[in-house]
PDB file of C-alpha atoms in Angstrom:
ATOM      1  CA  MET A 338     108.294  81.679 173.199  1.00 53.00           C
ATOM      2  CA  VAL A 339     109.595  83.599 170.155  1.00 56.00           C
ATOM      3  CA  PRO A 340     110.507  81.455 167.128  1.00 54.00           C
ATOM      4  CA  ASN A 341     114.189  81.271 166.284  1.00 57.00           C
ATOM      5  CA  PRO A 342     114.793  83.141 162.970  1.00 55.00           C
ATOM      6  CA  ARG A 343     117.324  80.486 161.856  1.00 58.00           C
ATOM      7  CA  ARG A 344     114.654  77.796 162.155  1.00 59.00           C
ATOM      8  CA  LEU A 345     111.991  79.960 160.529  1.00 56.00           C
ATOM      9  CA  ALA A 346     114.066  80.834 157.413  1.00 58.00           C
ATOM     10  CA  PRO A 347     113.999  77.317 155.830  1.00 61.00           C
ATOM     11  CA  SER A 348     110.226  77.115 156.332  1.00 60.00           C
ATOM     12  CA  VAL A 349     109.733  80.498 154.703  1.00 56.00           C
ATOM     13  CA  LEU A 350     112.040  79.473 151.838  1.00 56.00           C
ATOM     14  CA  VAL A 351     110.019  76.304 151.204  1.00 56.00           C
ATOM     15  CA  GLY A 352     106.786  78.315 151.244  1.00 57.00           C
ATOM     16  CA  VAL A 353     108.145  80.906 148.787  1.00 52.00           C
ATOM     17  CA  LEU A 354     109.400  78.190 146.441  1.00 53.00           C
ATOM     18  CA  ALA A 355     106.045  76.400 146.610  1.00 54.00           C
ATOM     19  CA  LEU A 356     104.179  79.598 145.776  1.00 53.00           C
ATOM     20  CA  ALA A 357     106.583  80.400 142.948  1.00 52.00           C
ATOM     21  CA  GLY A 358     105.885  76.964 141.469  1.00 54.00           C
ATOM     22  CA  CYS A 359     102.117  77.608 141.563  1.00 49.00           C
ATOM     23  CA  SER A 360     102.294  80.825 139.534  1.00 47.00           C
ATOM     24  CA  GLY A 361     101.630  79.023 136.234  1.00 47.00           C
ATOM     25  CA  GLY A 362     104.909  79.805 134.482  1.00 47.00           C
ATOM     26  CA  GLY A 363     103.270  80.233 131.036  1.00 46.00           C
ATOM     27  CA  THR A 364     102.833  83.461 129.140  1.00 46.00           C
ATOM     28  CA  GLN A 365      99.528  84.876 127.943  1.00 47.00           C
ATOM     29  CA  THR A 366      98.870  85.877 124.363  1.00 46.00           C
ATOM     30  CA  GLY A 367      96.730  88.806 123.309  1.00 47.00           C
ATOM     31  CA  ASP A 368      93.648  86.637 122.679  1.00 48.00           C
ATOM     32  CA  ALA A 369      93.508  85.330 126.270  1.00 48.00           C
ATOM     33  CA  THR A 370      94.674  81.874 125.140  1.00 46.00           C
ATOM     34  CA  PRO A 371      97.519  80.523 127.270  1.00 47.00           C
ATOM     35  CA  ALA A 372     100.696  79.927 125.326  1.00 48.00           C
ATOM     36  CA  THR A 373     102.712  76.797 125.855  1.00 46.00           C
ATOM     37  CA  ALA A 374     104.734  76.644 129.045  1.00 44.00           C
ATOM     38  CA  PRO A 375     108.531  76.712 128.728  1.00 44.00           C
ATOM     39  CA  ALA A 376     110.223  73.319 128.746  1.00 44.00           C
ATOM     40  CA  THR A 377     112.443  74.208 131.724  1.00 44.00           C
ATOM     41  CA  VAL A 378     111.774  76.711 134.491  1.00 45.00           C
ATOM     42  CA  ALA A 379     114.623  77.950 136.672  1.00 46.00           C
ATOM     43  CA  THR A 380     113.999  79.928 139.876  1.00 47.00           C
ATOM     44  CA  THR A 381     116.692  81.617 141.916  1.00 49.00           C
ATOM     45  CA  THR A 382     115.966  82.841 145.439  1.00 50.00           C
ATOM     46  CA  ALA A 383     118.514  84.433 147.748  1.00 50.00           C
ATOM     47  CA  PRO A 384     117.156  85.042 151.265  1.00 51.00           C
ATOM     48  CA  ALA A 385     119.330  86.837 153.813  1.00 52.00           C
ATOM     49  CA  THR A 386     119.880  83.720 155.955  1.00 53.00           C
ATOM     50  CA  ALA A 387     120.366  81.070 153.248  1.00 51.00           C
ATOM     51  CA  PRO A 388     122.581  80.738 150.157  1.00 51.00           C
ATOM     52  CA  ALA A 389     121.074  81.094 146.684  1.00 52.00           C
ATOM     53  CA  THR A 390     119.012  78.108 145.596  1.00 53.00           C
ATOM     54  CA  THR A 391     118.264  77.085 142.013  1.00 54.00           C
ATOM     55  CA  THR A 392     115.371  74.755 141.223  1.00 53.00           C
ATOM     56  CA  THR A 393     114.966  73.201 137.783  1.00 53.00           C
ATOM     57  CA  THR A 394     111.717  71.554 136.764  1.00 53.00           C
ATOM     58  CA  ALA A 395     111.638  68.946 133.993  1.00 51.00           C
ATOM     59  CA  PRO A 396     108.933  69.195 131.345  1.00 52.00           C
ATOM     60  CA  ALA A 397     105.635  67.641 132.374  1.00 53.00           C
ATOM     61  CA  THR A 398     105.319  65.723 129.110  1.00 53.00           C
ATOM     62  CA  ALA A 399     108.512  63.693 129.547  1.00 49.00           C
ATOM     63  CA  SER A 400     107.856  60.035 130.323  1.00 49.00           C
ATOM     64  CA  THR A 401     110.263  57.135 130.427  1.00 55.00           C
ATOM     65  CA  ALA A 402     107.791  54.227 130.643  1.00 51.00           C
ATOM     66  CA  PRO A 403     105.013  53.606 128.107  1.00 54.00           C
ATOM     67  CA  ALA A 404     101.597  53.784 129.731  1.00 53.00           C
ATOM     68  CA  LEU A 405      97.972  53.288 128.807  1.00 46.00           C
ATOM     69  CA  PRO A 406      96.173  56.383 127.662  1.00 52.00           C
ATOM     70  CA  PRO A 407      94.993  58.420 130.640  1.00 62.00           C
ATOM     71  CA  ASP A 408      91.387  57.901 129.584  1.00 59.00           C
ATOM     72  CA  ALA A 409      91.476  54.065 129.764  1.00 82.00           C
ATOM     73  CA  VAL A 410      88.166  53.118 131.341  1.00 89.00           C
ATOM     74  CA  MET A 411      86.234  49.897 131.650  1.00 92.00           C
ATOM     75  CA  PRO A 412      83.991  49.480 128.595  1.00 92.00           C
ATOM     76  CA  ALA A 413      80.314  48.489 128.929  1.00 93.00           C
ATOM     77  CA  LEU A 414      80.220  44.778 128.089  1.00 95.00           C
ATOM     78  CA  HIS A 415      76.788  43.754 129.436  1.00 94.00           C
ATOM     79  CA  SER A 416      74.701  41.764 126.914  1.00 95.00           C
ATOM     80  CA  ARG A 417      77.649  41.293 124.557  1.00 97.00           C
ATOM     81  CA  THR A 418      79.160  37.911 123.787  1.00 97.00           C
ATOM     82  CA  TYR A 419      82.571  36.987 125.119  1.00 97.00           C
ATOM     83  CA  GLU A 420      83.945  37.105 121.566  1.00 97.00           C
ATOM     84  CA  GLN A 421      82.543  40.636 121.087  1.00 97.00           C
ATOM     85  CA  ALA A 422      84.163  41.706 124.367  1.00 96.00           C
ATOM     86  CA  ARG A 423      87.548  40.445 123.205  1.00 96.00           C
ATOM     87  CA  THR A 424      87.099  42.394 119.949  1.00 95.00           C
ATOM     88  CA  ASP A 425      86.098  45.538 121.887  1.00 93.00           C
ATOM     89  CA  PHE A 426      89.211  45.249 124.046  1.00 92.00           C
ATOM     90  CA  SER A 427      91.452  44.912 120.986  1.00 92.00           C
ATOM     91  CA  ARG A 428      89.745  47.873 119.318  1.00 92.00           C
ATOM     92  CA  GLN A 429      90.436  50.032 122.398  1.00 89.00           C
ATOM     93  CA  ASP A 430      94.102  48.937 122.551  1.00 89.00           C
ATOM     94  CA  LEU A 431      93.444  46.877 125.692  1.00 89.00           C
ATOM     95  CA  SER A 432      94.849  43.363 125.845  1.00 91.00           C
ATOM     96  CA  PRO A 433      92.119  40.695 125.537  1.00 92.00           C
ATOM     97  CA  ALA A 434      94.343  38.520 127.753  1.00 93.00           C
ATOM     98  CA  ARG A 435      93.173  40.687 130.671  1.00 93.00           C
ATOM     99  CA  LEU A 436      89.678  39.142 130.374  1.00 95.00           C
ATOM    100  CA  THR A 437      88.873  36.314 132.774  1.00 96.00           C
ATOM    101  CA  ALA A 438      85.630  34.411 132.218  1.00 97.00           C
ATOM    102  CA  ALA A 439      83.506  32.786 134.929  1.00 97.00           C
ATOM    103  CA  ALA A 440      80.019  31.288 134.976  1.00 97.00           C
ATOM    104  CA  GLN A 441      77.215  33.539 136.211  1.00 97.00           C
ATOM    105  CA  HIS A 442      75.660  30.675 138.224  1.00 97.00           C
ATOM    106  CA  LYS A 443      77.125  28.254 140.780  1.00 96.00           C
ATOM    107  CA  ASP A 444      75.525  25.218 139.153  1.00 96.00           C
ATOM    108  CA  VAL A 445      76.819  25.901 135.628  1.00 97.00           C
ATOM    109  CA  THR A 446      80.214  24.813 134.358  1.00 96.00           C
ATOM    110  CA  LEU A 447      81.758  27.147 131.841  1.00 96.00           C
ATOM    111  CA  PRO A 448      82.758  25.185 128.712  1.00 97.00           C
ATOM    112  CA  ARG A 449      86.126  25.603 127.094  1.00 95.00           C
ATOM    113  CA  ASP A 450      84.551  27.247 124.029  1.00 96.00           C
ATOM    114  CA  HIS A 451      82.416  30.033 125.509  1.00 97.00           C
ATOM    115  CA  ASP A 452      82.900  32.707 122.839  1.00 97.00           C
ATOM    116  CA  ASP A 453      79.160  32.820 122.082  1.00 97.00           C
ATOM    117  CA  TRP A 454      78.068  33.057 125.752  1.00 98.00           C
ATOM    118  CA  TYR A 455      76.640  36.365 126.974  1.00 98.00           C
ATOM    119  CA  ILE A 456      78.149  38.720 129.539  1.00 97.00           C
ATOM    120  CA  CYS A 457      75.817  39.261 132.490  1.00 97.00           C
ATOM    121  CA  ASP A 458      78.155  41.200 134.758  1.00 96.00           C
ATOM    122  CA  SER A 459      81.696  42.544 134.828  1.00 96.00           C
ATOM    123  CA  SER A 460      84.219  43.657 137.387  1.00 94.00           C
ATOM    124  CA  PRO A 461      85.306  46.435 137.484  1.00 94.00           C
ATOM    125  CA  ARG A 462      82.049  48.197 136.632  1.00 94.00           C
ATOM    126  CA  PRO A 463      81.648  50.023 133.288  1.00 94.00           C
ATOM    127  CA  GLY A 464      83.179  53.501 133.352  1.00 93.00           C
ATOM    128  CA  ALA A 465      85.592  52.687 136.187  1.00 93.00           C
ATOM    129  CA  PRO A 466      89.295  53.476 135.734  1.00 91.00           C
ATOM    130  CA  LEU A 467      91.171  50.554 134.207  1.00 89.00           C
ATOM    131  CA  PRO A 468      94.834  50.547 135.301  1.00 89.00           C
ATOM    132  CA  ALA A 469      97.233  48.400 133.287  1.00 86.00           C
ATOM    133  CA  THR A 470      97.509  45.810 136.070  1.00 88.00           C
ATOM    134  CA  THR A 471      93.754  45.245 136.482  1.00 91.00           C
ATOM    135  CA  THR A 472      92.261  41.912 135.402  1.00 94.00           C
ATOM    136  CA  VAL A 473      88.695  42.114 134.124  1.00 95.00           C
ATOM    137  CA  THR A 474      86.324  39.364 135.267  1.00 96.00           C
ATOM    138  CA  VAL A 475      83.183  38.760 133.247  1.00 97.00           C
ATOM    139  CA  ARG A 476      80.302  36.522 134.370  1.00 97.00           C
ATOM    140  CA  LEU A 477      78.792  34.548 131.485  1.00 97.00           C
ATOM    141  CA  ALA A 478      75.513  32.756 130.763  1.00 97.00           C
ATOM    142  CA  GLN A 479      74.719  30.613 127.750  1.00 97.00           C
ATOM    143  CA  ASP A 480      71.402  32.404 127.121  1.00 96.00           C
ATOM    144  CA  PHE A 481      71.089  36.124 127.752  1.00 96.00           C
ATOM    145  CA  SER A 482      67.734  35.565 129.492  1.00 95.00           C
ATOM    146  CA  ASP A 483      69.600  33.497 132.123  1.00 96.00           C
ATOM    147  CA  CYS A 484      71.451  36.632 133.268  1.00 95.00           C
ATOM    148  CA  THR A 485      68.423  37.745 135.285  1.00 94.00           C
ATOM    149  CA  THR A 486      67.513  34.267 136.546  1.00 93.00           C
ATOM    150  CA  SER A 487      68.970  33.299 139.888  1.00 93.00           C
ATOM    151  CA  PHE A 488      67.934  31.153 142.805  1.00 94.00           C
ATOM    152  CA  ASN A 489      70.457  32.292 145.427  1.00 94.00           C
ATOM    153  CA  GLY A 490      73.185  32.166 142.780  1.00 95.00           C
ATOM    154  CA  TYR A 491      71.940  28.980 141.078  1.00 96.00           C
ATOM    155  CA  LEU A 492      70.397  28.826 137.619  1.00 96.00           C
ATOM    156  CA  TYR A 493      68.030  25.998 138.515  1.00 95.00           C
ATOM    157  CA  GLU A 494      65.925  26.131 141.671  1.00 94.00           C
ATOM    158  CA  LYS A 495      66.317  22.389 142.214  1.00 94.00           C
ATOM    159  CA  ASN A 496      70.081  22.955 142.733  1.00 94.00           C
ATOM    160  CA  ASP A 497      69.578  25.643 145.410  1.00 93.00           C
ATOM    161  CA  PRO A 498      70.160  23.923 148.780  1.00 92.00           C
ATOM    162  CA  SER A 499      68.048  26.548 150.579  1.00 90.00           C
ATOM    163  CA  SER A 500      64.934  25.894 148.511  1.00 82.00           C
ATOM    164  CA  ALA A 501      62.371  23.371 149.728  1.00 69.00           C
ATOM    165  CA  SER A 502      61.977  20.642 147.149  1.00 57.00           C
TER     166      SER A 502
END
């Protein structure tokens, strides 16, 4: 079966427009450094089977909603106190209200004032992307040495139901 030229023309037009958009659009300077791209690019195409089409592209830098910097990543908080983590978040223009604290062990109750407790673990992991809607959970222990102590999730072996006492 031979393809109908009237059905093929729109597909070809879309392909040509897509390729025209991939050409870069910027101009080169004599020192091989790309110059800035124009703010608006207009392309006119007039195939034999379709009327002329004009496509206008808005500048890539225009943004209507404020956003976090594109390089917002989860900071490394391990071995820092909860208070230091809150300070680090503020310093990186991240809201400290996004931090949620939890006890590292099942048999430990996190006190109301836990600013001097140490961070054993965090979620998301350090270096992971940190979208604006992500809540950061940190697991805390009163002593930093307790971060590596665990009896099936319990700080004290006597509290582990699976251990033989």
